[in-house]
Short mmCIF file of C-alpha atoms and ligand atoms in Angstrom, two decimals:
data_model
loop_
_atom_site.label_atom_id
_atom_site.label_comp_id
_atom_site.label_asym_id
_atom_site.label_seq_id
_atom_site.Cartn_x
_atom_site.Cartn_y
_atom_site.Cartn_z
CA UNK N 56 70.13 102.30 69.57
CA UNK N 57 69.64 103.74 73.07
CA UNK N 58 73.20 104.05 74.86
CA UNK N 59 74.34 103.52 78.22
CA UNK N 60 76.96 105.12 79.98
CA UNK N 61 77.60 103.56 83.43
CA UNK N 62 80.48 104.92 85.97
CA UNK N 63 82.18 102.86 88.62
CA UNK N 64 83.29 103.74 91.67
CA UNK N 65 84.64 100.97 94.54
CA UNK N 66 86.15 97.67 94.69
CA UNK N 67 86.17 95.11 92.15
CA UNK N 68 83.15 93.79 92.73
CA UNK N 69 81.67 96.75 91.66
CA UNK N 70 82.95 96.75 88.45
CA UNK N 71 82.45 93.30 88.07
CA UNK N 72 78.87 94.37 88.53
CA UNK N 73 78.84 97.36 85.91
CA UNK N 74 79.99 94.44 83.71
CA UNK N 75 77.28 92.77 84.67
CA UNK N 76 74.72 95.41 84.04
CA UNK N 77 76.45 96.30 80.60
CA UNK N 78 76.33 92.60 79.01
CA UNK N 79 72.55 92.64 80.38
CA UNK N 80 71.54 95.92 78.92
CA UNK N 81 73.60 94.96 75.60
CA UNK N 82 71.22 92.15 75.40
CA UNK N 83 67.71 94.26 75.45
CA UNK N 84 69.97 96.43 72.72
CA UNK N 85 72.08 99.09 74.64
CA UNK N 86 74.97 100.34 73.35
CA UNK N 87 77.76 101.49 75.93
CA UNK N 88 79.33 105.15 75.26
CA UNK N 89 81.86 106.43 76.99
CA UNK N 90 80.38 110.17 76.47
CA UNK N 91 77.80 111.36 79.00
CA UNK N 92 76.61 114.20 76.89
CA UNK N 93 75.83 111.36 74.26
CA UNK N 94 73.96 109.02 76.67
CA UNK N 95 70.22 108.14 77.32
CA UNK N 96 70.63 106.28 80.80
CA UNK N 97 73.37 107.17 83.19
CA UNK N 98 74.08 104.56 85.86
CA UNK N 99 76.31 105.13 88.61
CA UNK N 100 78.00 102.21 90.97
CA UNK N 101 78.48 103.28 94.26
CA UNK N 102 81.02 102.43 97.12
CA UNK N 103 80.16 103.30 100.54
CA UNK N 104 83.20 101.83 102.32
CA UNK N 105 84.72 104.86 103.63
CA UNK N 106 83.57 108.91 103.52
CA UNK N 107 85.36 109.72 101.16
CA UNK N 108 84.03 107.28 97.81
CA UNK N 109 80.84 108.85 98.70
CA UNK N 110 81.52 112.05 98.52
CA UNK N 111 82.41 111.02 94.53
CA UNK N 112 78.53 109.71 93.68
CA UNK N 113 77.99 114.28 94.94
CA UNK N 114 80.38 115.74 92.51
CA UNK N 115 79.49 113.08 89.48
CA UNK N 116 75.33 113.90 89.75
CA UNK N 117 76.59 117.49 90.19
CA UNK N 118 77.55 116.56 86.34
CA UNK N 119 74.71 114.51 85.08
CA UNK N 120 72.04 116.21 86.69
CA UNK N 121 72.02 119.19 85.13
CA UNK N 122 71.66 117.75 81.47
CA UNK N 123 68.09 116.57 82.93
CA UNK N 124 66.77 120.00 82.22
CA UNK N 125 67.86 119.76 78.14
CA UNK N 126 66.94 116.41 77.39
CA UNK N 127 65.50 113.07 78.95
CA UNK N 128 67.87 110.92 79.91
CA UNK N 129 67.52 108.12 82.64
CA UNK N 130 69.93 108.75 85.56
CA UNK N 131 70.07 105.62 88.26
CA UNK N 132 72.22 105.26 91.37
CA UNK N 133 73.49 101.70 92.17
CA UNK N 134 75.36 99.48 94.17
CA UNK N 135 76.85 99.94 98.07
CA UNK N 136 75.94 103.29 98.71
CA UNK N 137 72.61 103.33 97.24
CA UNK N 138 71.89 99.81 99.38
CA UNK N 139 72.29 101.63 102.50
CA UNK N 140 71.14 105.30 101.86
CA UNK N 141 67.75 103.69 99.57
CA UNK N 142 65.00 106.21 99.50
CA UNK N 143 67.07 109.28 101.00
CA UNK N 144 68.55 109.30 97.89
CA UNK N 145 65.18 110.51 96.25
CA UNK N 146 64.71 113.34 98.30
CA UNK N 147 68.82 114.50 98.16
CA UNK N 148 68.48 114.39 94.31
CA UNK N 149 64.93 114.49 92.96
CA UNK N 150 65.40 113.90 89.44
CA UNK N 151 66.97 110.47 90.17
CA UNK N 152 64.94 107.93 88.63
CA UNK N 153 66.49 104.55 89.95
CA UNK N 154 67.96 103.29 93.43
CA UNK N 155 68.83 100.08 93.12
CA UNK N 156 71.75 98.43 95.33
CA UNK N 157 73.53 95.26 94.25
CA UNK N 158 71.00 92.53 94.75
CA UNK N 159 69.12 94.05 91.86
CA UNK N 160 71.34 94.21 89.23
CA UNK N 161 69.90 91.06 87.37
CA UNK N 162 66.81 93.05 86.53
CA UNK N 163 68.48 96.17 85.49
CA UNK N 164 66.31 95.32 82.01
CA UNK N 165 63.08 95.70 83.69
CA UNK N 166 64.25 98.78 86.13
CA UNK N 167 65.71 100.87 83.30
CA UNK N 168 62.17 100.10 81.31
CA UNK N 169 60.04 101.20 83.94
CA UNK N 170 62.12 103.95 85.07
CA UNK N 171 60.95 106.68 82.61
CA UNK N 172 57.35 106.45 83.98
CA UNK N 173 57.81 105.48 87.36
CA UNK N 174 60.57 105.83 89.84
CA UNK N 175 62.30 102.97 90.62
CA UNK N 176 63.65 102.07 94.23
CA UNK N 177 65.19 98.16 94.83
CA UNK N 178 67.10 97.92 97.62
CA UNK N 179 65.93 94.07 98.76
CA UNK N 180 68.24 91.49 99.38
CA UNK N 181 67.45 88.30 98.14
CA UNK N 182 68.28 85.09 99.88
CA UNK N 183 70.60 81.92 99.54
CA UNK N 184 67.22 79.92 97.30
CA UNK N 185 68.20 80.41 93.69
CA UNK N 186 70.19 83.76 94.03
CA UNK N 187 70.32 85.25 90.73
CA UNK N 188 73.94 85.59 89.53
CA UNK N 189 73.96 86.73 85.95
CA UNK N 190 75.54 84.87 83.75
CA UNK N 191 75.48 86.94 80.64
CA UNK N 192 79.39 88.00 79.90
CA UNK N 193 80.24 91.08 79.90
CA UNK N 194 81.38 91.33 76.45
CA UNK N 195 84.46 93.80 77.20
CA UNK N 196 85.54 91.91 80.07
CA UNK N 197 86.11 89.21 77.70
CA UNK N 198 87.86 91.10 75.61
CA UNK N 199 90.86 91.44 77.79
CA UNK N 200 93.41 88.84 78.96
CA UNK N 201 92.24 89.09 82.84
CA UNK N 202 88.59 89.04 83.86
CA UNK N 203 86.62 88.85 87.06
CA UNK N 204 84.23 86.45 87.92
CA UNK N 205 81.88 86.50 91.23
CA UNK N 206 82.03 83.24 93.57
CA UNK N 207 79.79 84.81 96.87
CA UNK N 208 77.84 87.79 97.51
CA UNK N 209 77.16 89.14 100.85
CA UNK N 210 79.44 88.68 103.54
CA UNK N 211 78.10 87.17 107.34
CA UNK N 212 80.96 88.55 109.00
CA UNK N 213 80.38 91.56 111.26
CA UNK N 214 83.62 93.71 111.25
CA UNK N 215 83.32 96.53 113.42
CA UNK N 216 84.53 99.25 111.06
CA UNK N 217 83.26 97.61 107.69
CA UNK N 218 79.36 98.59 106.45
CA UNK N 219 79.62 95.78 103.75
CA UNK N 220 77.43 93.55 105.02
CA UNK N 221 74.94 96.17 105.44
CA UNK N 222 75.62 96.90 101.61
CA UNK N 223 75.75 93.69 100.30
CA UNK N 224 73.70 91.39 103.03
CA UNK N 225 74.31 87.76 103.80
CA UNK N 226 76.77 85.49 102.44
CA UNK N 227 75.31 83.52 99.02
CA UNK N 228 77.98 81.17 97.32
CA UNK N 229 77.54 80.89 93.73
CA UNK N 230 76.92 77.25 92.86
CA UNK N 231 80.47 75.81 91.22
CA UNK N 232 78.55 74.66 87.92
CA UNK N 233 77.69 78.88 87.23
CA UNK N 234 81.31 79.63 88.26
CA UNK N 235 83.02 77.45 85.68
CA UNK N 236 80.45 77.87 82.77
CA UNK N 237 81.65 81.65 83.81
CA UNK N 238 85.42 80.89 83.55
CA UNK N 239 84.82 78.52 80.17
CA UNK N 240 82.93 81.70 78.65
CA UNK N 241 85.45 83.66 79.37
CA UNK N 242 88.74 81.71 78.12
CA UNK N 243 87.13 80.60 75.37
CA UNK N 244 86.97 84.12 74.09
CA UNK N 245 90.88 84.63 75.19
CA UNK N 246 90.73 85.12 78.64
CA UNK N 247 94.14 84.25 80.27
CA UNK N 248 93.51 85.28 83.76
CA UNK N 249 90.46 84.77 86.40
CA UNK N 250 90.22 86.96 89.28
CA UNK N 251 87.40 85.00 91.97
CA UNK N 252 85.51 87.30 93.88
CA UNK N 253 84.21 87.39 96.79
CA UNK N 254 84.48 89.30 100.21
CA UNK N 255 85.72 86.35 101.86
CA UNK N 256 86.12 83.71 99.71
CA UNK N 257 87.49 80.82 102.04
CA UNK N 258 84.03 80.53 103.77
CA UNK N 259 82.88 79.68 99.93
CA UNK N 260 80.00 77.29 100.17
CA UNK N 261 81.07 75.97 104.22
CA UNK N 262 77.05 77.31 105.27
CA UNK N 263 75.52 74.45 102.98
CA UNK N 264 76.42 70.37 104.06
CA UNK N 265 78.19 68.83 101.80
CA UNK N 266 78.72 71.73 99.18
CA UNK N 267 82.38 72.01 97.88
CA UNK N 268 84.68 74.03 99.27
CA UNK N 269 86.55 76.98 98.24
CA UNK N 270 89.89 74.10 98.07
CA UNK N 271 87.49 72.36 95.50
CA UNK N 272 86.55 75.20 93.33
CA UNK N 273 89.70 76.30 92.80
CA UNK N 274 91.22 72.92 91.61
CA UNK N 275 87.66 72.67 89.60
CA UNK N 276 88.79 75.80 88.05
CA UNK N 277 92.07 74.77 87.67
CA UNK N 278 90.95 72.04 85.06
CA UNK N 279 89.77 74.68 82.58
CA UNK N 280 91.34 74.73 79.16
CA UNK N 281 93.11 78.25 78.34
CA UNK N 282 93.18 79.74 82.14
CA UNK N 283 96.28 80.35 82.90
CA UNK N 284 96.16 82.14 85.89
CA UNK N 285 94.29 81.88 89.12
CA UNK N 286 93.64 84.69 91.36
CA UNK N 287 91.42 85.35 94.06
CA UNK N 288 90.24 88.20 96.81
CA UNK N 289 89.14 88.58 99.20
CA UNK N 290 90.48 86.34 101.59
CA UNK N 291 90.11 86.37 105.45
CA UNK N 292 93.29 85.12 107.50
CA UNK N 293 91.18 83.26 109.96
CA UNK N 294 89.53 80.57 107.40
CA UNK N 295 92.16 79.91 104.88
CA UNK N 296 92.66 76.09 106.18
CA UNK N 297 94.91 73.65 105.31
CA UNK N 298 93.25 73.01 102.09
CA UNK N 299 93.49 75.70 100.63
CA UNK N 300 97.62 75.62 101.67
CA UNK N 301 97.86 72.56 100.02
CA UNK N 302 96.21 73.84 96.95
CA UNK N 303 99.62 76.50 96.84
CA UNK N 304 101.46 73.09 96.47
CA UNK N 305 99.51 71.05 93.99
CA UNK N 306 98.13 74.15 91.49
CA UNK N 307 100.42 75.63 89.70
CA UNK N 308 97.71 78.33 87.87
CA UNK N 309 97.71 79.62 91.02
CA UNK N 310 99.15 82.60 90.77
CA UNK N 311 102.56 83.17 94.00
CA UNK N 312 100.94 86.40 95.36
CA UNK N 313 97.75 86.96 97.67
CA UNK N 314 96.16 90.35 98.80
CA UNK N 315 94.98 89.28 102.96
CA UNK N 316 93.82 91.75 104.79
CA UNK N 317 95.12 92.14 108.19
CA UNK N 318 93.91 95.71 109.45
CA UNK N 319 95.96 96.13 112.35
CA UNK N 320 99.48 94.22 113.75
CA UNK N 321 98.18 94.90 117.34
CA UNK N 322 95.85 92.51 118.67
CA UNK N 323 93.69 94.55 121.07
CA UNK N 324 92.82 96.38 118.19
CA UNK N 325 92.20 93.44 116.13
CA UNK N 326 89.78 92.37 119.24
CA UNK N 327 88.04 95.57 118.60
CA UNK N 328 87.47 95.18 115.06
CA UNK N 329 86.21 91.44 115.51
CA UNK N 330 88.46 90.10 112.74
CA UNK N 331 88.99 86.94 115.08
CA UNK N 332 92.16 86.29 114.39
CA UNK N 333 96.03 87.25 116.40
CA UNK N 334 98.68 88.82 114.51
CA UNK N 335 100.55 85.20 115.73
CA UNK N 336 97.71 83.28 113.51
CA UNK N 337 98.45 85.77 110.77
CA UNK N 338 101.82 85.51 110.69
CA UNK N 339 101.73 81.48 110.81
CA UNK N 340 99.21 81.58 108.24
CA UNK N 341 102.06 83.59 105.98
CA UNK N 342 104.21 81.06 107.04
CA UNK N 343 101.99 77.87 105.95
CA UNK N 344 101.73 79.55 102.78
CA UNK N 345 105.34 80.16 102.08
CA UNK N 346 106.48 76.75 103.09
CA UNK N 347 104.74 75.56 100.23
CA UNK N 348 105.24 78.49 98.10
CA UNK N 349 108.87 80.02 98.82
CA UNK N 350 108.32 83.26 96.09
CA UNK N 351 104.93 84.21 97.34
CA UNK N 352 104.40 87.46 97.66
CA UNK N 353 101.97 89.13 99.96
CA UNK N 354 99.87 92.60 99.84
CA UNK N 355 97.57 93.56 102.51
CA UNK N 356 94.89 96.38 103.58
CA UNK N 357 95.65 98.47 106.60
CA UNK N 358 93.33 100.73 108.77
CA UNK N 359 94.95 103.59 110.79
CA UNK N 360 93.33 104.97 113.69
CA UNK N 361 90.69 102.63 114.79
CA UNK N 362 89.21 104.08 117.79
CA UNK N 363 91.57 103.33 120.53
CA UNK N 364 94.86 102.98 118.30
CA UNK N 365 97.95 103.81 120.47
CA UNK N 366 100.83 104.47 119.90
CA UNK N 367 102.14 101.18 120.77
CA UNK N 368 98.89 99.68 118.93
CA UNK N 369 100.10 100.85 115.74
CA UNK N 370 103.64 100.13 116.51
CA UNK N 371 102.51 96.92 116.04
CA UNK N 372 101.28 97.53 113.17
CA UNK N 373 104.95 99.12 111.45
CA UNK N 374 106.22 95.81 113.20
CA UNK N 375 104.30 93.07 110.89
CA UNK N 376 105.10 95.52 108.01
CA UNK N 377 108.63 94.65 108.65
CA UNK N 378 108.02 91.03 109.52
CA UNK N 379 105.55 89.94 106.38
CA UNK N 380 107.43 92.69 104.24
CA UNK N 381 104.17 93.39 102.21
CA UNK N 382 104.96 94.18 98.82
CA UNK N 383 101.76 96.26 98.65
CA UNK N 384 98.71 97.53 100.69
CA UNK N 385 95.83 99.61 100.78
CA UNK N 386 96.33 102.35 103.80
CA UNK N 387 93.43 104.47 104.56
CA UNK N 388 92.35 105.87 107.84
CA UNK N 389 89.55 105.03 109.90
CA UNK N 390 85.74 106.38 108.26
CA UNK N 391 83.12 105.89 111.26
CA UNK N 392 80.13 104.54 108.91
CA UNK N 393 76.61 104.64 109.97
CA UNK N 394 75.34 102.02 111.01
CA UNK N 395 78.24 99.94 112.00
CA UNK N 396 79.36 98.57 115.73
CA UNK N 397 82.82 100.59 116.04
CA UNK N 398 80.44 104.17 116.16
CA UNK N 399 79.98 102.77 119.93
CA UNK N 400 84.04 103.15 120.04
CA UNK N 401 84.04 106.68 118.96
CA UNK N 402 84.62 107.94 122.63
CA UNK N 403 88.34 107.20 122.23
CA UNK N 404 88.19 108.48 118.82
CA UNK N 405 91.91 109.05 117.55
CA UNK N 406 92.34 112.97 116.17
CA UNK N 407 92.91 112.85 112.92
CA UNK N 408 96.15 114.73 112.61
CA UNK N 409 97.67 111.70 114.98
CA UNK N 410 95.76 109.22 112.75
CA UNK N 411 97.31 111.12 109.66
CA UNK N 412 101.28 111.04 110.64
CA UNK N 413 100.33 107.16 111.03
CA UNK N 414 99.25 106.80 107.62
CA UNK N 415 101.78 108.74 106.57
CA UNK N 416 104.35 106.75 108.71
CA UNK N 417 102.86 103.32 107.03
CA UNK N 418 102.69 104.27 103.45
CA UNK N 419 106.21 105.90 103.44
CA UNK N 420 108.36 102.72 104.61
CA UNK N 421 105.56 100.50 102.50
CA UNK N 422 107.03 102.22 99.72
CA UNK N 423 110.73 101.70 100.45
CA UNK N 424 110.27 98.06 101.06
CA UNK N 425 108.35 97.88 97.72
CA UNK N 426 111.37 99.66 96.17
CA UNK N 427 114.13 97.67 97.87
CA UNK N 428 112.40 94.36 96.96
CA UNK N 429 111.83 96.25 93.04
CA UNK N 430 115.81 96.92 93.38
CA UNK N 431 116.25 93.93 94.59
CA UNK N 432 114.52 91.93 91.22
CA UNK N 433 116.81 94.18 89.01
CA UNK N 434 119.13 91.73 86.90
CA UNK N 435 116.55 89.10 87.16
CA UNK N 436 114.24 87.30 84.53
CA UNK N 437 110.77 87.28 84.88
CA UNK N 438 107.94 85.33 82.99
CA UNK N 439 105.28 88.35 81.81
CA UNK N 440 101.52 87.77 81.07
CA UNK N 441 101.47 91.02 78.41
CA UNK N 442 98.19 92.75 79.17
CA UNK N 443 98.21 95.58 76.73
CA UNK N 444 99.88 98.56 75.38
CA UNK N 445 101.39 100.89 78.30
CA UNK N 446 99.52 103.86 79.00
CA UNK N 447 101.52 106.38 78.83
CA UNK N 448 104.64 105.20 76.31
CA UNK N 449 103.89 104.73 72.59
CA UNK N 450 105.99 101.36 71.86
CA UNK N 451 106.06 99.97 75.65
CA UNK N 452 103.71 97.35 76.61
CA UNK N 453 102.73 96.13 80.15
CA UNK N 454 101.80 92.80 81.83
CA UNK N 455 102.11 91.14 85.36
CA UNK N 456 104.21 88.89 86.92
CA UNK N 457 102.02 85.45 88.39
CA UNK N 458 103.49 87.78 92.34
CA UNK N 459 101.27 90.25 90.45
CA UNK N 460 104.58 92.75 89.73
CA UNK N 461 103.60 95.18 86.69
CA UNK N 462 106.06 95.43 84.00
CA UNK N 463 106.76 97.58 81.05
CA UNK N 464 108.92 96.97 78.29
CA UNK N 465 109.36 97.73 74.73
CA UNK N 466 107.18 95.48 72.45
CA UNK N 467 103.91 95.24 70.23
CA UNK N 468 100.24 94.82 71.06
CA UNK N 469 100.38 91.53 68.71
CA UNK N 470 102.30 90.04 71.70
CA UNK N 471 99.37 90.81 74.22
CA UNK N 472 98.05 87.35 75.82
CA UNK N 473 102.09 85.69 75.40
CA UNK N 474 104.29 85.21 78.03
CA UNK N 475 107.33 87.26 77.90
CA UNK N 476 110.72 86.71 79.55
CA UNK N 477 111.68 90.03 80.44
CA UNK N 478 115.00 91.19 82.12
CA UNK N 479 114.04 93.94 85.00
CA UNK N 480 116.10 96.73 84.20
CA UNK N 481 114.71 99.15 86.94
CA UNK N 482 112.29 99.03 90.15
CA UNK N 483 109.95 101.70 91.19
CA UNK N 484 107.75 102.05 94.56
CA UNK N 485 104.78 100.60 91.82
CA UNK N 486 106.02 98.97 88.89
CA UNK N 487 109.08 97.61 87.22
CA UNK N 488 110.73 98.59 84.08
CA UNK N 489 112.55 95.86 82.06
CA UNK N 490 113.73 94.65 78.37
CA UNK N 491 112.90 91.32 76.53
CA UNK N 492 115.29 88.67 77.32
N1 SAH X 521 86.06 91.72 102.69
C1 SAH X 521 87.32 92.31 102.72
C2 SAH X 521 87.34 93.82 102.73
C3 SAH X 521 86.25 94.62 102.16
S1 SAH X 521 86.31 96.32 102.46
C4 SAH X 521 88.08 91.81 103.93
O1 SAH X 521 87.51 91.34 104.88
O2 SAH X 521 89.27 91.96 103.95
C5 SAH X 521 87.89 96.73 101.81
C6 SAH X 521 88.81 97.40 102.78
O3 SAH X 521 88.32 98.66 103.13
C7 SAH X 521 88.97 96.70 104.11
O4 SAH X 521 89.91 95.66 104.05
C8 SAH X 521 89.41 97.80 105.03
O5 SAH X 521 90.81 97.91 105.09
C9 SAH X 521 88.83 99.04 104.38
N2 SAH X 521 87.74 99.57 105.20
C10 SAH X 521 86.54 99.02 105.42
N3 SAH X 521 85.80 99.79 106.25
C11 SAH X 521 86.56 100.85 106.55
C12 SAH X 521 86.37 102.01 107.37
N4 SAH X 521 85.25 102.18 108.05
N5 SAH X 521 87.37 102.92 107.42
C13 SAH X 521 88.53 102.73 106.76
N6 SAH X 521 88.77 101.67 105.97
C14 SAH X 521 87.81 100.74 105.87
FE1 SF4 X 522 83.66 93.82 105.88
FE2 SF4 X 522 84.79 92.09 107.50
FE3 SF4 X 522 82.99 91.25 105.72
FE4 SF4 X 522 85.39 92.07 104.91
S1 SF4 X 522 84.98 90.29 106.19
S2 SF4 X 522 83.41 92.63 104.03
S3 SF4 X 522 85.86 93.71 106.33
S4 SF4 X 522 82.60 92.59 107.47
FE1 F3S X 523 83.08 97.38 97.34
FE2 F3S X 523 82.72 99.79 98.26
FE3 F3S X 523 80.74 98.09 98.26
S1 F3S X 523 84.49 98.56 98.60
S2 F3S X 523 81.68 96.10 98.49
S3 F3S X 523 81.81 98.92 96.46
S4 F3S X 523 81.19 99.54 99.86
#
């Protein structure tokens, strides 16, 4: 059997697409290794979202390149970064036989076929008329307790920072039937937990008359035998209506925690970034949301330095830290990306060692209000979806909270996929520690 190894870098929807490509490839008779040196075709998933995850895609083919000259082996470039660079990619690394970005990944079959006589470069996007969304399971993502499944490609926002949509194109909603034959696959082969992806899922289906809404897919969802949980990203503050608040009332697979990105507390910078929404919506959008659901728990992603940051910009920023008291967030400093509107803003550029004591600034008193909230749960019982065996302790296994809390405690893999009472013995800035109660 030919084997495939296939490395991810990026956001979830990238590996949701290596899945993807795996359960496709399994099905023309692939096998997946996990050893390069041992592989025929090497595929690698690329993000593009900020400098630095594509300065990875350098140092991997660095790697795989150089086995090229012992032995043939098939070495392909997909997903965000190979969208956007396409062809350039060819003359950067010659002995690259596929560019293909994400629109192509339902005919990975034919690509990888073709690939060792001719070179293979797909960087279309297709349209909203019969978008092809695999629906071949991936057959390891099934063999966990929490899975992804895709809801929308594409994204028709235009953030000024954000090179997605030049990645991934327009918005396409996945039609509800192909999501829930999706989530059935999955639980009927043990799936607990569904992850819906999408870059901004409450605009799910609102282009086409009539189509359901993101409200209605999740309760559709919620209907299916053995899911347990419901989670969803990536949701934009400005569209999450009323609907979906009610949905925090009436579902209770929905799991009390939600990643929304906010950016930026200040809202001239939010004006710059064209997220459309005030840090006053925000915050009575968090509000909404915890009326109806006192213990949820919020995470959030966070850009420092967007051109024209100051000081009192990003004061604003430490402020809705304090007032939404994320218990998480992804902190990373303004990338300029080609291509993208805020280049335009570069005159007022923020230097980078002021942009770095802001990220610095963030991340530090994120991490002491995740640990005084993680103190704060100590003594407390919480119900545990067991995921697996932990890492790094032989006898300790790990699950999540539904506020999306890890938690290790001593116990055995035979209790993976129950739900464990666990007393939290300890909090850290990450995880908590605990013992069955
Ligand atoms: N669709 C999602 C986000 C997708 S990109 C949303 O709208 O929230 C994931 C995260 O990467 C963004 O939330 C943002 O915080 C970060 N990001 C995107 N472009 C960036 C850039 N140019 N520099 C730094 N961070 C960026
Ligand atoms: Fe990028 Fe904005 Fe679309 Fe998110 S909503 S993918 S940040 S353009
Ligand atoms: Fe994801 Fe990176 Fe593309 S964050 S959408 S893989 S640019």
């Amino acid at each position: 059997m030919p084997r495939v190894f296939i490395k991810t870098f990026g956001c979830q929807m990238n590996e949701y697409d290596s899945g993807k490509m795996r359960a496709l490839l399994g099905r023309d008779g692939f096998e997946r290794t996990e050893d390069l040196a041992d592989a025929d075709v090497v595929l690698v998933n690329t993000c593009s979202v900020r400098e630095k995850p594509e300065q990875k895609l350098h140092s991997f083919l660095g790697r795989v390149l150089p086995m090229k000259r012992q032995r043939r082996v098939t070495v392909g470039i997909a997903g965000c970064m190979a969208s956007v660079a396409g062809e350039s990619l060819f003359k950067r690394y010659p002995q690259v036989d596929l560019v293909f970005g994400p629109d192509a990944v339902s005919r990975i079959g034919e690509m990888v076929a073709t690939a060792p006589t001719q070179r293979v470069l797909d960087t279309e996007f297709l349209g909203e008329a019969g978008y092809p969304f695999p629906s071949e399971v991936d057959p390891e993502a099934a063999g966990r307790i929490s899975s992804f499944v895709t809801i929308q490609k594409g994204c028709d926002n235009r953030c000024t920072f954000c090179i997605v949509p030049a990645t991934r194109g327009d918005e396409v909603s996945r039609p509800v039937a192909d999501v829930l034959a999706e989530v059935r696959a999955l639980a009927e082969r043990g799936v607990k937990e569904v992850t819906l992806l999408g870059q901004n899922v409450n605009s799910y289906g609102l282009k086409i008359a009539g189509h359901p809404s993101f409200a209605d897919l999740l309760r559709a969802v919620h209907e299916v035998e053995g899911v347990e949980v419901i989670r969803y990203t990536t949701s934009h503050p400005r569209d999450i209506g009323d609907d979906v608040v009610d949905c925090y009332k009436d579902l209770p697979k929905l799991a009390s925690h939600l990643h929304l990105p906010v950016q930026s507390g200040s809202n001239r910078v939010l004006r710059r970034m064209k997220r459309f929404y005030t840090r006053e919506q925000y915050l009575g959008v968090v509000e909404r949301l915890q009326a109806v659901r006192p213990d949820l728990v919020l995470s959030t992603d966070i850009i420092c330095g967007f051109p024209g940051e100051s000081d009192a910009d990003f004061d604003d920023t430490m402020s809705l830290l304090e007032a939404v008291r994320f218990q998480a967030s992804f902190s990373f400093n303004y990338s300029p990306r080609p291509g993208t509107p805020a280049l335009k803003l570069l005159d007022d550029a923020v230097p980078a060692a002021v942009m770095q004591a802001r990220l610095e600034r963030f991340q530090s008193r994120q991490r002491e209000i995740a640990l005084e909230s993680h103190d704060a749960l100590v003594g407390s019982v919480q119900q545990v979806l067991v995921e697996g065996p932990s890492a790094h302790d032989e006898g300790v296994i790990c699950g999540r909270t539904s506020t999306f809390k890890t938690v290790n405690f001593p116990g055995t893999p035979n209790q993976v996929g129950r739900w464990i009472p666990v007393r939290v013995t300890r909090g850290f800035a990450n995880t908590l520690r605990g013992e069955p109660a």
